[in-house]
Coordinates of C-alpha atoms and ligand atoms in Angstrom, one line a residue:
Chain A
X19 CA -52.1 194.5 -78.7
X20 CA -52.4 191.1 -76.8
X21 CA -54.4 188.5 -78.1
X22 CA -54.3 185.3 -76.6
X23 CA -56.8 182.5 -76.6
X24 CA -57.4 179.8 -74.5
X25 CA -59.6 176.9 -73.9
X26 CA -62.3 177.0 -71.0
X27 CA -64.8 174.8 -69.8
X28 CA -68.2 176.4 -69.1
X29 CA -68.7 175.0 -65.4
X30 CA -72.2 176.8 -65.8
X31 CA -74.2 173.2 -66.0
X32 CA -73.1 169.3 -66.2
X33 CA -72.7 169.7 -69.9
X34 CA -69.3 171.5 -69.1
X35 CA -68.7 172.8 -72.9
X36 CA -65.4 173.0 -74.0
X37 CA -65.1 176.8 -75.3
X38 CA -62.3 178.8 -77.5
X39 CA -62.1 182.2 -75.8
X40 CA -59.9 184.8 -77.2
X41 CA -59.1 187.7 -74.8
X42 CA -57.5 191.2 -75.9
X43 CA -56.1 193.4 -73.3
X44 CA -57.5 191.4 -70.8
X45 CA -60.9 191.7 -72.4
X46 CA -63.1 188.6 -73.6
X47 CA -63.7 189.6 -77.6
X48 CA -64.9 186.3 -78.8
X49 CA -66.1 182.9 -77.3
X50 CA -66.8 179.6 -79.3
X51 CA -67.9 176.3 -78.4
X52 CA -70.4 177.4 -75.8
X53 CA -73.6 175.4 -76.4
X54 CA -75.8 178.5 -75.1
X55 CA -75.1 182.2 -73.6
X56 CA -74.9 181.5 -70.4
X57 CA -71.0 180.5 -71.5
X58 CA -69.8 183.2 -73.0
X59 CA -71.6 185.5 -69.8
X60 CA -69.3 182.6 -68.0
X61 CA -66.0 183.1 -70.2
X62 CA -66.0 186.8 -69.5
X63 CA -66.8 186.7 -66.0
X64 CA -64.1 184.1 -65.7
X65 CA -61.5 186.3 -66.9
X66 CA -62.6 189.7 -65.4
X67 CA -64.0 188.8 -62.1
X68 CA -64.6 185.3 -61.7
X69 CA -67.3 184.0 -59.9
X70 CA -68.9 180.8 -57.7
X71 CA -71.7 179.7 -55.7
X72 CA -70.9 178.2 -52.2
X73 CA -72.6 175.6 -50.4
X74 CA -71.3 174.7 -47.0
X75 CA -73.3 173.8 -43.2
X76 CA -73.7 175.8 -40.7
X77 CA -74.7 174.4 -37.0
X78 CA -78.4 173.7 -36.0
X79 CA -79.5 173.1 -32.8
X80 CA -82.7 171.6 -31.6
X81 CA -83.3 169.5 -35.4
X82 CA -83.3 165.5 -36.5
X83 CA -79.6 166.8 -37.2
X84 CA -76.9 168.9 -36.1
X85 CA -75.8 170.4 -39.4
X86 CA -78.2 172.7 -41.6
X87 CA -77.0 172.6 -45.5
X88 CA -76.6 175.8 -47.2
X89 CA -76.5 177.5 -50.0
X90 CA -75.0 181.2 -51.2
X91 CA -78.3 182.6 -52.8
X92 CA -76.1 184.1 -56.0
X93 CA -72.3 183.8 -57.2
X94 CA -69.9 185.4 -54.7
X95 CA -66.3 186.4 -56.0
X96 CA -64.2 183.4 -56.2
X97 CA -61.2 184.8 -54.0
X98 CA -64.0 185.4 -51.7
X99 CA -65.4 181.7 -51.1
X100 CA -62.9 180.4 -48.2
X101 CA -63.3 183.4 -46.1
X102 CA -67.1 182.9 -47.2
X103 CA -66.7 179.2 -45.7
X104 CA -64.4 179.8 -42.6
X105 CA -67.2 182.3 -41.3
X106 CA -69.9 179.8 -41.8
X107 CA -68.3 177.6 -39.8
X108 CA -69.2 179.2 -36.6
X109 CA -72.8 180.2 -37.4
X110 CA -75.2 178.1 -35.2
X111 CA -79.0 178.4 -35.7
X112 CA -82.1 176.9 -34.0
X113 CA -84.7 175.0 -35.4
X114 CA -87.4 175.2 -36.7
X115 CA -85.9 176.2 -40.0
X116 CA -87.5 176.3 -43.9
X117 CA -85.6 175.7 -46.9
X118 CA -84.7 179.1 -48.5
X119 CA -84.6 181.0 -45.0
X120 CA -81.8 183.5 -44.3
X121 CA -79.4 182.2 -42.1
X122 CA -77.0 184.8 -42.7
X123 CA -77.8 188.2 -44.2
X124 CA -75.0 190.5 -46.5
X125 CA -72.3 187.6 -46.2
X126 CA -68.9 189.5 -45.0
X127 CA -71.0 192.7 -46.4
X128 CA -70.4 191.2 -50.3
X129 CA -74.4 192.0 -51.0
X130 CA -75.3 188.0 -51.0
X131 CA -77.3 186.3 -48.7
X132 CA -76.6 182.8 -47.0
X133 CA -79.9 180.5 -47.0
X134 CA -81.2 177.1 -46.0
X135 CA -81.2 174.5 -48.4
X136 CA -83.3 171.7 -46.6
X137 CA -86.4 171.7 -43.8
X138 CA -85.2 171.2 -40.3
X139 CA -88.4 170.8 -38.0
X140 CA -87.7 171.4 -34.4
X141 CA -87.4 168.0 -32.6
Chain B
X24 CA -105.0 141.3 -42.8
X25 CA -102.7 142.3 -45.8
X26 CA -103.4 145.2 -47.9
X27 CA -102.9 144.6 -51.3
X28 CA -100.8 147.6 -52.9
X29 CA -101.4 148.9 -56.7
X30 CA -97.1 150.0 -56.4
X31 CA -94.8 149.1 -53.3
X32 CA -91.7 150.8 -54.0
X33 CA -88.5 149.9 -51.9
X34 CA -86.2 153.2 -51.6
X35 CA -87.4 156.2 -50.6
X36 CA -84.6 158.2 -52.9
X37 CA -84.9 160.5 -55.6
X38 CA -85.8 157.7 -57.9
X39 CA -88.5 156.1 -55.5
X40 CA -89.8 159.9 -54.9
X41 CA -90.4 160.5 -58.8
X42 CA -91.5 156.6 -59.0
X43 CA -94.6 157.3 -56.9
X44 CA -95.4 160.5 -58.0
X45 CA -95.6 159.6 -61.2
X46 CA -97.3 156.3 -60.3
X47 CA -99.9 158.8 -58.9
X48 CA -100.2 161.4 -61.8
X49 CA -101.4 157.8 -63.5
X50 CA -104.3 157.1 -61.2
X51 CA -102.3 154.7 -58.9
X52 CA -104.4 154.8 -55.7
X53 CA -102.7 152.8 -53.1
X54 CA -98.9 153.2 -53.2
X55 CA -96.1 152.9 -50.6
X56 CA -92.8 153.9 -50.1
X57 CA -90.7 151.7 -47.9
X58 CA -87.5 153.8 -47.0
X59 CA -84.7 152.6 -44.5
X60 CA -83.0 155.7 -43.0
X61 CA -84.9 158.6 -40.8
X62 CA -86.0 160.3 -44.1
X63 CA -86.7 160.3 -47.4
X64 CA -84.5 162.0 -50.4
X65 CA -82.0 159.2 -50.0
X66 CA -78.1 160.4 -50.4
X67 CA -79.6 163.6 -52.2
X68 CA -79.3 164.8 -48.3
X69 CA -75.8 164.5 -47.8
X70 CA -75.5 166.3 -51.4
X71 CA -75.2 169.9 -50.4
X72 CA -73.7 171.0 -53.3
X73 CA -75.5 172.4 -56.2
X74 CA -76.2 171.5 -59.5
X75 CA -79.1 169.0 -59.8
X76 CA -81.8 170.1 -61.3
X77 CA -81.2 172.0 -64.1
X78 CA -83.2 169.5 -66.2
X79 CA -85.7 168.4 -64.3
X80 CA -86.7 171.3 -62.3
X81 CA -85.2 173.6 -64.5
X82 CA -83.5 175.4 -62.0
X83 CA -80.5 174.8 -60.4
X84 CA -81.2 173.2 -57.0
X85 CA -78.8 171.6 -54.1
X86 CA -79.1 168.1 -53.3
X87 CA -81.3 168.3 -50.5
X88 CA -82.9 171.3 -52.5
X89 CA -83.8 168.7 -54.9
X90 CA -85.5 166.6 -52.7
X91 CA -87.3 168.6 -50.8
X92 CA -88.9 169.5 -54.4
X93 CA -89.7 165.3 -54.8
X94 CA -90.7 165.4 -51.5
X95 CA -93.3 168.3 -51.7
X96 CA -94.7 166.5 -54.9
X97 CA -95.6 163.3 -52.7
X98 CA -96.8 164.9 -49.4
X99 CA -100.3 164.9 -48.4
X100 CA -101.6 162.5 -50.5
X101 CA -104.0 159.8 -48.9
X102 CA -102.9 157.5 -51.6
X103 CA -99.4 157.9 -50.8
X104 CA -98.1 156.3 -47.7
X105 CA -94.5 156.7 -46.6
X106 CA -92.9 154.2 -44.2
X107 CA -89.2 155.5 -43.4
X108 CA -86.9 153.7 -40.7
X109 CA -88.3 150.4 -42.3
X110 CA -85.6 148.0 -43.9
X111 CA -87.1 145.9 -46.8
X112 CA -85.6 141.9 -45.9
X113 CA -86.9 140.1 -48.8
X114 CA -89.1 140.8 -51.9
X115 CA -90.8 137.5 -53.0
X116 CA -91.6 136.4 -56.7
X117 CA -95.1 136.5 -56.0
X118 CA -94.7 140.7 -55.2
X119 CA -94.8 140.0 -51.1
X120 CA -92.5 142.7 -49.4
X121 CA -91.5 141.7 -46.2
X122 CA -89.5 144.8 -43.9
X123 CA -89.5 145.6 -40.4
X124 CA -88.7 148.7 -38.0
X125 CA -88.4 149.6 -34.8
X126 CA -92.4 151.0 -34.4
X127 CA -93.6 148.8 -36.6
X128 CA -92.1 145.4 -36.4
X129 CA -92.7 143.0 -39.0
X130 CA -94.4 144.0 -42.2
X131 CA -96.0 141.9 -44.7
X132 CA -97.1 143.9 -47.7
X133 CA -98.9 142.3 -50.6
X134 CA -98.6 144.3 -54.3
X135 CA -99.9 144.0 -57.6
X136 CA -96.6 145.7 -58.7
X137 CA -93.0 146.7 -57.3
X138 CA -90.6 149.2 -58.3
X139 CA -87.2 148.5 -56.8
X140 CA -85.6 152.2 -56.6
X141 CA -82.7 151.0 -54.0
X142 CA -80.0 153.1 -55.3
X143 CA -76.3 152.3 -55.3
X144 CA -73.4 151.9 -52.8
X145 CA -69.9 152.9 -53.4
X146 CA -66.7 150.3 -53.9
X147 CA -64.9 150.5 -50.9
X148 CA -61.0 149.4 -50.3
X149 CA -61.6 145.7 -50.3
X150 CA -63.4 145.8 -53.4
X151 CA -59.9 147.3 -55.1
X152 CA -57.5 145.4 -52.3
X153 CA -55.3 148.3 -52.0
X154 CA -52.2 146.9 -50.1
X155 CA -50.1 148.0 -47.0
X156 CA -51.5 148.0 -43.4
X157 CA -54.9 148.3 -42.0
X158 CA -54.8 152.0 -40.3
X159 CA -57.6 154.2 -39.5
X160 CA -58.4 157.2 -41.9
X161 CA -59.6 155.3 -44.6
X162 CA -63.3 156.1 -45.9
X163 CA -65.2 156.1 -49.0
X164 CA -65.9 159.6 -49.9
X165 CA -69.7 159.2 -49.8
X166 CA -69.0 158.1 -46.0
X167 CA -66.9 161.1 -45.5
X168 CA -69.3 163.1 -46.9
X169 CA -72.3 161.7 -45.0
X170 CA -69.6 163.0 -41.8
X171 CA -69.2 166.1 -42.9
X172 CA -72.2 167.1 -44.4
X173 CA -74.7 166.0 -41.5
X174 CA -73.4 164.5 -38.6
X175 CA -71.0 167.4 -38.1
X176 CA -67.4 165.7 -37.8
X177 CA -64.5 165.8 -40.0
X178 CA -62.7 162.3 -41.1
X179 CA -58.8 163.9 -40.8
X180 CA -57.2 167.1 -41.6
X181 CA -54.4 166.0 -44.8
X182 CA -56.1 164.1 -47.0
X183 CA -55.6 162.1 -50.9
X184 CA -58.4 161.2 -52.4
X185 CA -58.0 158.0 -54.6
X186 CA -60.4 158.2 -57.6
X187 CA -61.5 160.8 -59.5
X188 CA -65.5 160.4 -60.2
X189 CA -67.2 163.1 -58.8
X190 CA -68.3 162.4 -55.2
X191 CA -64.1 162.1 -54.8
X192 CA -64.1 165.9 -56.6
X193 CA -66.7 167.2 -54.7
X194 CA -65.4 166.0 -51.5
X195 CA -61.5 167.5 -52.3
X196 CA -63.4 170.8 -52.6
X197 CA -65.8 170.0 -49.6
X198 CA -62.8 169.5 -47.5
X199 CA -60.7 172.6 -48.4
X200 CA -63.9 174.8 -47.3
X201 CA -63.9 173.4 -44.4
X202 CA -60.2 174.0 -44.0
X203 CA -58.7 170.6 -44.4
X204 CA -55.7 170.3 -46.8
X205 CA -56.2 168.3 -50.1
X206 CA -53.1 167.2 -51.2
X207 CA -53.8 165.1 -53.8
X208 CA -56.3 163.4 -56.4
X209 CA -55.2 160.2 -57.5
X210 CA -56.5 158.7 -60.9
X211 CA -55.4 155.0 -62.5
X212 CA -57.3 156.0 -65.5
X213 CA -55.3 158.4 -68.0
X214 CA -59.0 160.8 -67.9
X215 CA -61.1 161.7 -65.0
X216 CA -64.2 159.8 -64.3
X217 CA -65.8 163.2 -62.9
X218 CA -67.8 165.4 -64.8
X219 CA -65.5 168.3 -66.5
X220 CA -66.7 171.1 -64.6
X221 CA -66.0 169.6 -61.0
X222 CA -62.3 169.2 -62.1
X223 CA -62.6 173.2 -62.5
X224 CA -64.5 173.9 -59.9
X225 CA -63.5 171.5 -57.3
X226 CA -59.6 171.0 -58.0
X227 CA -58.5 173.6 -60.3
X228 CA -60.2 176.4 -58.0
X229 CA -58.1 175.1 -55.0
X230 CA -55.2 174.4 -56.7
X231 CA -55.2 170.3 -55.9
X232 CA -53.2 168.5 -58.3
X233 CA -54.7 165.9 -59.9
X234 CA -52.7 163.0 -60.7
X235 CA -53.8 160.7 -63.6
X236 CA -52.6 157.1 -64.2
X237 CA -51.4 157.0 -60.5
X238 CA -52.4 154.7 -57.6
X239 CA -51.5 154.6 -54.1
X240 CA -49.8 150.8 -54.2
X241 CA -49.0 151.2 -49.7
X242 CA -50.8 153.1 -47.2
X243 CA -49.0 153.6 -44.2
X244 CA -49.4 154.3 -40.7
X245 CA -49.6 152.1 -37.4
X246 CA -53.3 153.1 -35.7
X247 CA -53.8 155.8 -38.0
X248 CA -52.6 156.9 -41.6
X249 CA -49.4 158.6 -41.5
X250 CA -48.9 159.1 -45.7
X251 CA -49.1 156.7 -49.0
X252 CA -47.1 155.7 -51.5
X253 CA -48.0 156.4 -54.9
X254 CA -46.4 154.8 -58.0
X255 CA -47.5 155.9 -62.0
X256 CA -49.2 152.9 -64.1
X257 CA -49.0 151.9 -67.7
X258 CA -51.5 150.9 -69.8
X259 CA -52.9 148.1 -68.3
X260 CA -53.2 149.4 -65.3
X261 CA -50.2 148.1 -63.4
X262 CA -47.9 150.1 -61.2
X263 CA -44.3 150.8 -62.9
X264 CA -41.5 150.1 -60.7
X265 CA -39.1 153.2 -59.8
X266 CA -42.0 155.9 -60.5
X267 CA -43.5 155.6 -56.7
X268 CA -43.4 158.8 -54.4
X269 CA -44.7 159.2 -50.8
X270 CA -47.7 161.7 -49.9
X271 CA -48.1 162.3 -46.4
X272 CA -51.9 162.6 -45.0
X273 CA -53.3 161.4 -42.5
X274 CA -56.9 160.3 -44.4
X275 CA -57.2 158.6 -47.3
X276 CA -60.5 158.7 -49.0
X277 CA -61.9 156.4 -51.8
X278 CA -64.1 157.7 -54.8
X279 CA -63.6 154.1 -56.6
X280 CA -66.8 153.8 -58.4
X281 CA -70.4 152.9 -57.2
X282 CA -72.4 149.5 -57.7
X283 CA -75.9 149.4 -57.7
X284 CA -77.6 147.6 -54.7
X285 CA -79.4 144.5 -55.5
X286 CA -79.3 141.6 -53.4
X287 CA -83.2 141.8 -53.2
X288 CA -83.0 141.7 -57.1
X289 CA -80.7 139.1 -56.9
X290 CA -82.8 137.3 -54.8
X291 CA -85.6 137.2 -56.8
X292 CA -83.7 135.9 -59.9
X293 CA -84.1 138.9 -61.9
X294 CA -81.8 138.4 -65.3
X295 CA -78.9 140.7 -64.3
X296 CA -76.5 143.0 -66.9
X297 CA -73.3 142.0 -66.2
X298 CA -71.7 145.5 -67.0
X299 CA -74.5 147.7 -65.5
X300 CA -74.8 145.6 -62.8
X301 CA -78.3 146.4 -62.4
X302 CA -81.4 144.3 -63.6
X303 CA -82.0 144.3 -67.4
X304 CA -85.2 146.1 -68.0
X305 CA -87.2 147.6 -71.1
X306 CA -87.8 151.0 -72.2
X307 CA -90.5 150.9 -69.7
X308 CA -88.5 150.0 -67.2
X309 CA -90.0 146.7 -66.2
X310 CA -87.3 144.3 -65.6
X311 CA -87.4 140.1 -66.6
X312 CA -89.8 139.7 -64.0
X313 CA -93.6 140.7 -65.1
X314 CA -95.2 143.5 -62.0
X315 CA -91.5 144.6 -61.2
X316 CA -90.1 147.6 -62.1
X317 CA -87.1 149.3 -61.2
X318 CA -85.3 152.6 -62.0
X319 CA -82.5 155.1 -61.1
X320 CA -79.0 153.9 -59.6
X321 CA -79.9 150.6 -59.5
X322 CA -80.3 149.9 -63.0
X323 CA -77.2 151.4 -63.8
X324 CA -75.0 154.3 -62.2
X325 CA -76.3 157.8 -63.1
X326 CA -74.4 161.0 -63.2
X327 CA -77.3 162.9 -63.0
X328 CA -80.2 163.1 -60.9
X329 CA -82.2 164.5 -62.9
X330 CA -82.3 161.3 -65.3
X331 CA -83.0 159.3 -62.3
X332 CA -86.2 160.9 -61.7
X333 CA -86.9 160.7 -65.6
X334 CA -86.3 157.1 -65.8
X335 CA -88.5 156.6 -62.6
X336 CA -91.4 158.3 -63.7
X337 CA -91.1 156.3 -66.6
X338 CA -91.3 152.5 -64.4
X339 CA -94.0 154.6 -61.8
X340 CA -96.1 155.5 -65.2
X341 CA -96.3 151.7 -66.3
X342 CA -96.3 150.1 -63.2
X343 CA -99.8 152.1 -62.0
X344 CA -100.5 151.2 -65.4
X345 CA -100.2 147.8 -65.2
X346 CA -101.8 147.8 -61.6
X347 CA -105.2 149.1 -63.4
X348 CA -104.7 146.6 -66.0
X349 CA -103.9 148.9 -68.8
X350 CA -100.5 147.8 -70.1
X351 CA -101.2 146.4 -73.2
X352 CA -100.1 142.7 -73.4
X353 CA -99.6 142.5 -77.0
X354 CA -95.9 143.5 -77.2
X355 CA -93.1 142.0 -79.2
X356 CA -89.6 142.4 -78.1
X357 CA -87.0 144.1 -79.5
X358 CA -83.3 144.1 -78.2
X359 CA -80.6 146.6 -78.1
X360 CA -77.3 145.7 -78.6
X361 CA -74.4 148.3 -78.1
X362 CA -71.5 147.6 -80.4
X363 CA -68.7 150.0 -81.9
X364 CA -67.0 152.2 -78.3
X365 CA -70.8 151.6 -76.8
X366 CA -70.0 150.2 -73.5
X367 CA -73.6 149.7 -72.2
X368 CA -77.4 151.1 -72.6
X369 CA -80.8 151.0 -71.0
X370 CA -83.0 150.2 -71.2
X371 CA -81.4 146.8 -72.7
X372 CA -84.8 145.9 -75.0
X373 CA -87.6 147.6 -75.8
X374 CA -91.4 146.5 -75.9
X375 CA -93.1 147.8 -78.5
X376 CA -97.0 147.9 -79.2
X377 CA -98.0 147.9 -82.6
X378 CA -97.7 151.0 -84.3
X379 CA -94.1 151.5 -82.0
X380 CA -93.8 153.5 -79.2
X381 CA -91.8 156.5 -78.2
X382 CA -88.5 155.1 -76.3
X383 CA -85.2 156.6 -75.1
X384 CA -82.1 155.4 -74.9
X385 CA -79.3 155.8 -72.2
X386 CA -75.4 154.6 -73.2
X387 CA -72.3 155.2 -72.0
X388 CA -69.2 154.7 -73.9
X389 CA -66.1 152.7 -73.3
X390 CA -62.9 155.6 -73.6
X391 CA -63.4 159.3 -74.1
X392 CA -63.7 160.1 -77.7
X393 CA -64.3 163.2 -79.9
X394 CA -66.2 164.3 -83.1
X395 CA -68.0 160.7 -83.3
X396 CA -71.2 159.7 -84.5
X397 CA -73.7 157.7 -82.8
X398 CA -75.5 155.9 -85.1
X399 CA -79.2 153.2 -83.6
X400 CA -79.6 150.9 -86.5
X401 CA -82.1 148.2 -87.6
X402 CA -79.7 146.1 -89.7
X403 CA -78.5 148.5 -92.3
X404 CA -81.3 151.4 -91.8
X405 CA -79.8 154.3 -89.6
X406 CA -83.2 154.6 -87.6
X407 CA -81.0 157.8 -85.4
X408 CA -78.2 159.3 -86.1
X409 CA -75.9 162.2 -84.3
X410 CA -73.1 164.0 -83.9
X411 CA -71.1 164.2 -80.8
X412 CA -68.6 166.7 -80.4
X413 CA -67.5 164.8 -77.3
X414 CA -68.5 161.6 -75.9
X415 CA -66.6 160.5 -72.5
X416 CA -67.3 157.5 -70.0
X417 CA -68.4 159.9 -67.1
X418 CA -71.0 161.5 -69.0
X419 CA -74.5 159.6 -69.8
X420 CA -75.4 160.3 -73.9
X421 CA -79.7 160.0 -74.1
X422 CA -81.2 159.7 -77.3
X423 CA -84.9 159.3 -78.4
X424 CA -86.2 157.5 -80.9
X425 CA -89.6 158.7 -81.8
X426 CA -92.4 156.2 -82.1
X427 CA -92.6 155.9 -86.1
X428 CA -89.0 154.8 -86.0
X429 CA -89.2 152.3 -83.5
X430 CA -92.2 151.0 -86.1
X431 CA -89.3 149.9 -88.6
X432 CA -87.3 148.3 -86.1
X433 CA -86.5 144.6 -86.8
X434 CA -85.9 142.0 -84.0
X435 CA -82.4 143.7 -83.1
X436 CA -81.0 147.2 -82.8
X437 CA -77.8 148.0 -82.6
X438 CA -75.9 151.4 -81.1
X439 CA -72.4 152.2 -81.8
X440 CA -70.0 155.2 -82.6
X441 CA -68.7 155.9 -86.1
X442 CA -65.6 158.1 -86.4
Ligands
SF4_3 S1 -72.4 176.8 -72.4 FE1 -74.5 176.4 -71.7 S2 -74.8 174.3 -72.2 FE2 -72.6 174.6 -72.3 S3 -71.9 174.1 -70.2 FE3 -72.3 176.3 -70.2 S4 -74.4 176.5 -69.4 FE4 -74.1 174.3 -70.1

């Protein structure tokens, strides 16, 4: 059997705990050094399938700006993220727009929404 | 006629957000926000990424996320009045506020208190005098970012970042989504000045190598950057000969650090901390000058947000306070001294009623260190005392001190680390 362990940071919040994580078989058995769960959830999702949040622009037209910041509304898969990012770049939306509206539904069909992260009023 | 305010705050950022909604949760009733770009939430805006909030909201926001929250707290309060486009010129000693904009032309605002929330800037090339020639494609990062993030144009395509704090990480990753090549990060310090997780998440997830003790010592390029030479350093910082090696890109952008902004604090003669760079203040956040406040980035450089907004409630709290006439005037003074791998701490006194009073302390250390002990002394009476398992000079260590021990405290308190 393969046991190997190696030291992660949890990227989950600023904190950024160092962690001890010892995989078998490709399988997470123990995690120290994380100061709460959501590191070890982290730690295994890191080694299984690992996971990020994007945040990118997409174009507005008709706001005070001609970007709109967004947001993934949960983790996509990490290999995932620049395809993510290369599609976003040629969404265009119109004002008005609220913070938290979808501004692109089932990104590349991976079951997450893209959403506003600001107010643009129509100008 | 001149109104007189109860709090005139200058910024409109985070920290001048929370400022005047706090300053309004404690019966403030005439407060302004004087903000100088098109909106408030200051660079929170440009900020897209996400991760601020956690503590304050208790959720994890994105930077324009987060101020839309501040933002909602303020809105549609009569006793909140919001003037953005407005540039403050000169705050006098005898709390005048002087700005002007465009629809409004000259201002003269009259308080019984100021907060000054004006934020930071970042170092730019001059301030480090990198040498070589004088081609475009060199930004700051937080100018890049403003580029990229709102005004919808990219800065280059090939780019090294010098300096690894986190708007430098942030931006490598930025750039690599929006299909640019990173090709390297440059650090002179032997450890990353950016938080631990953006090194993960913003270099090690795109595979840019981060270089530490290296500097670029020539940029080249005639009209535009073509590449830059980089050369390893040794301790003290200086670049040792036969190590350089060329990188070509054709932008280079700096992440060199951030200073806070205080020419008007300057101006009014507020005693200065020569490390923080900010005004000295106490743990209410009221600085040498009695009526003026100030809080967030401009005190000293934050890492998180989410301690900006704490420390501004904190100044907002006592300067609507003292606008009613409620701060008591019978404080003695105590001052903190950091000592022992403590590089700096606000507040940098404290003003204690009798009886004490609950007060928290900010510090950052000098070099990265683990397993240490911070120990807040009176003399020889450990008042706090706690364990780190790490303590590095990017990360911000708060501590509290509960009211009963800030009682026993003598003239002087120290902070330090003990291995
Ligand atoms: S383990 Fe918990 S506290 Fe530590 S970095 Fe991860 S989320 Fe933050």
């Amino acid at each position: 059997m393969a046991v190997e362990t190696k030291i992660m940071n949890c990227i989950m919040c600023p904190l950024g705990c160092e962690m001890t994580v010892t995989i078998e078989d490709g399988a997470v058995i123990d995690v120290k050094g994380n100061t709460c769960p959501r590191g070890a959830q982290y730690a295994k999702d890191e080694v299984t399938a690992p996971k990020r949040m994007l945040t990118s622009t997409v174009g507005i037209k008709g706001g005070l700006l001609p970007l709109l910041p967004v947001v993934s509304a949960a983790v996509l898969p990490k290999g995932k993220i620049l395809e993510c990012a290369a599609y976003l770049r040629n969404v265009t939306v119109q004002a008005p727009i609220k913070t938290g509206d979808v501004v692109v539904k089932d990104i590349l069909g991976l079951g997450v929404d893209i959403v506003a992260s600001r107010d643009m009023e129509k100008i | 006629m001149n109104q007189l305010y109860d709090v005139i705050i200058v910024g409109g950022g985070p920290a001048g957000l929370s400022a005047a909604y706090s300053a309004w949760e404690n019966g403030a009733k005439k407060i302004i926000i004087i903000e100088r770009d098109r909106e408030l939430g200051g660079i929170l805006q440009q900020c897209i990424h996400n991760g601020f909030g956690l503590h304050h909201f208790k959720e994890e926001l994105t930077g324009p996320g987060y101020a839309h929250r501040c933002i909602e707290l303020i809105k549609d309060k009569p006793e909140i009045e919001v003037l953005v486009d407005t540039m403050v010129l000169d705050v006098l000693r005898n709390k005048t506020v002087i700005a002007v904009s465009p629809a409004k032309g000259l201002l003269q605002l009259e308080g019984k208190t100021v907060i000054l929330t004006m934020g930071c800037r970042e170092r730019t090339r001059g301030a480090i005098r990198i040498p070589g020639e004088r081609p475009a494609g060199v930004f700051t990062a937080g100018a890049a970012q403003r580029m990229v993030n709102m005004e919808g144009y990219l800065p280059g395509h090939k780019i090294v970042i010098l300096g690894s704090g986190d708007i430098g990480l942030i931006m490598a990753r930025r750039m690599s989504l929006e299909g640019c090549k990173v090709q390297a990060v440059l650090e002179i310090c032997p450890f990353s000045n950016g938080l631990t997780r953006n090194i993960v998440q913003c270099l090690n997830d795109y595979d840019i190598p981060l270089h530490l003790s290296h500097t670029i010592v020539k940029i080249h390029g005639e009209g535009r950057v073509t590449g830059v030479t980089v050369s390893k350093v040794d301790e003290k910082m200086c670049p040792i000969p036969g190590t350089e090696f060329d990188i070509e890109c054709d932008t280079v952008l700096l992440s060199v650090g951030l200073i806070p902004e205080n020419e008007l604090s300057r101006g009014l003669m507020l005693e200065m901390h020569p490390l923080t760079s900010g005004p000295v203040v106490d743990q209410h956040r009221q600085t040498s000058l009695p009526g003026f406040y100030a809080a967030g980035n401009v005190v000293h450089v934050h890492d998180l947000v989410d301690f900006v907004s704490e420390e501004a409630e904190i100044a907002g709290k006592f300067a609507a306070l003292e606008a009613q006439g409620k701060l008591d005037k019978n404080m003695r003074t105590v001052k903190v001294n950091p000592i022992d791998g403590v590089r700096t701490c606000v507040p940098q006194k404290l003003s204690l009623p009798q009886g004490g009073e609950k007060a928290k302390l900010f510090m950052r250390v000098a070099a990265p260190q683990r397993k240490v002990r911070l120990e807040v002394k009176s003399g020889d009476t450990v008042l706090v005392s706690r364990m780190l398992p790490v303590a590095k000079p990017s990360e911000m260590i708060a501590v509290e001190i509960p009211a009963e021990k800030t009682a026993l405290m003598g003239d002087e308190i120290t902070v330090g680390l003990k291995q």
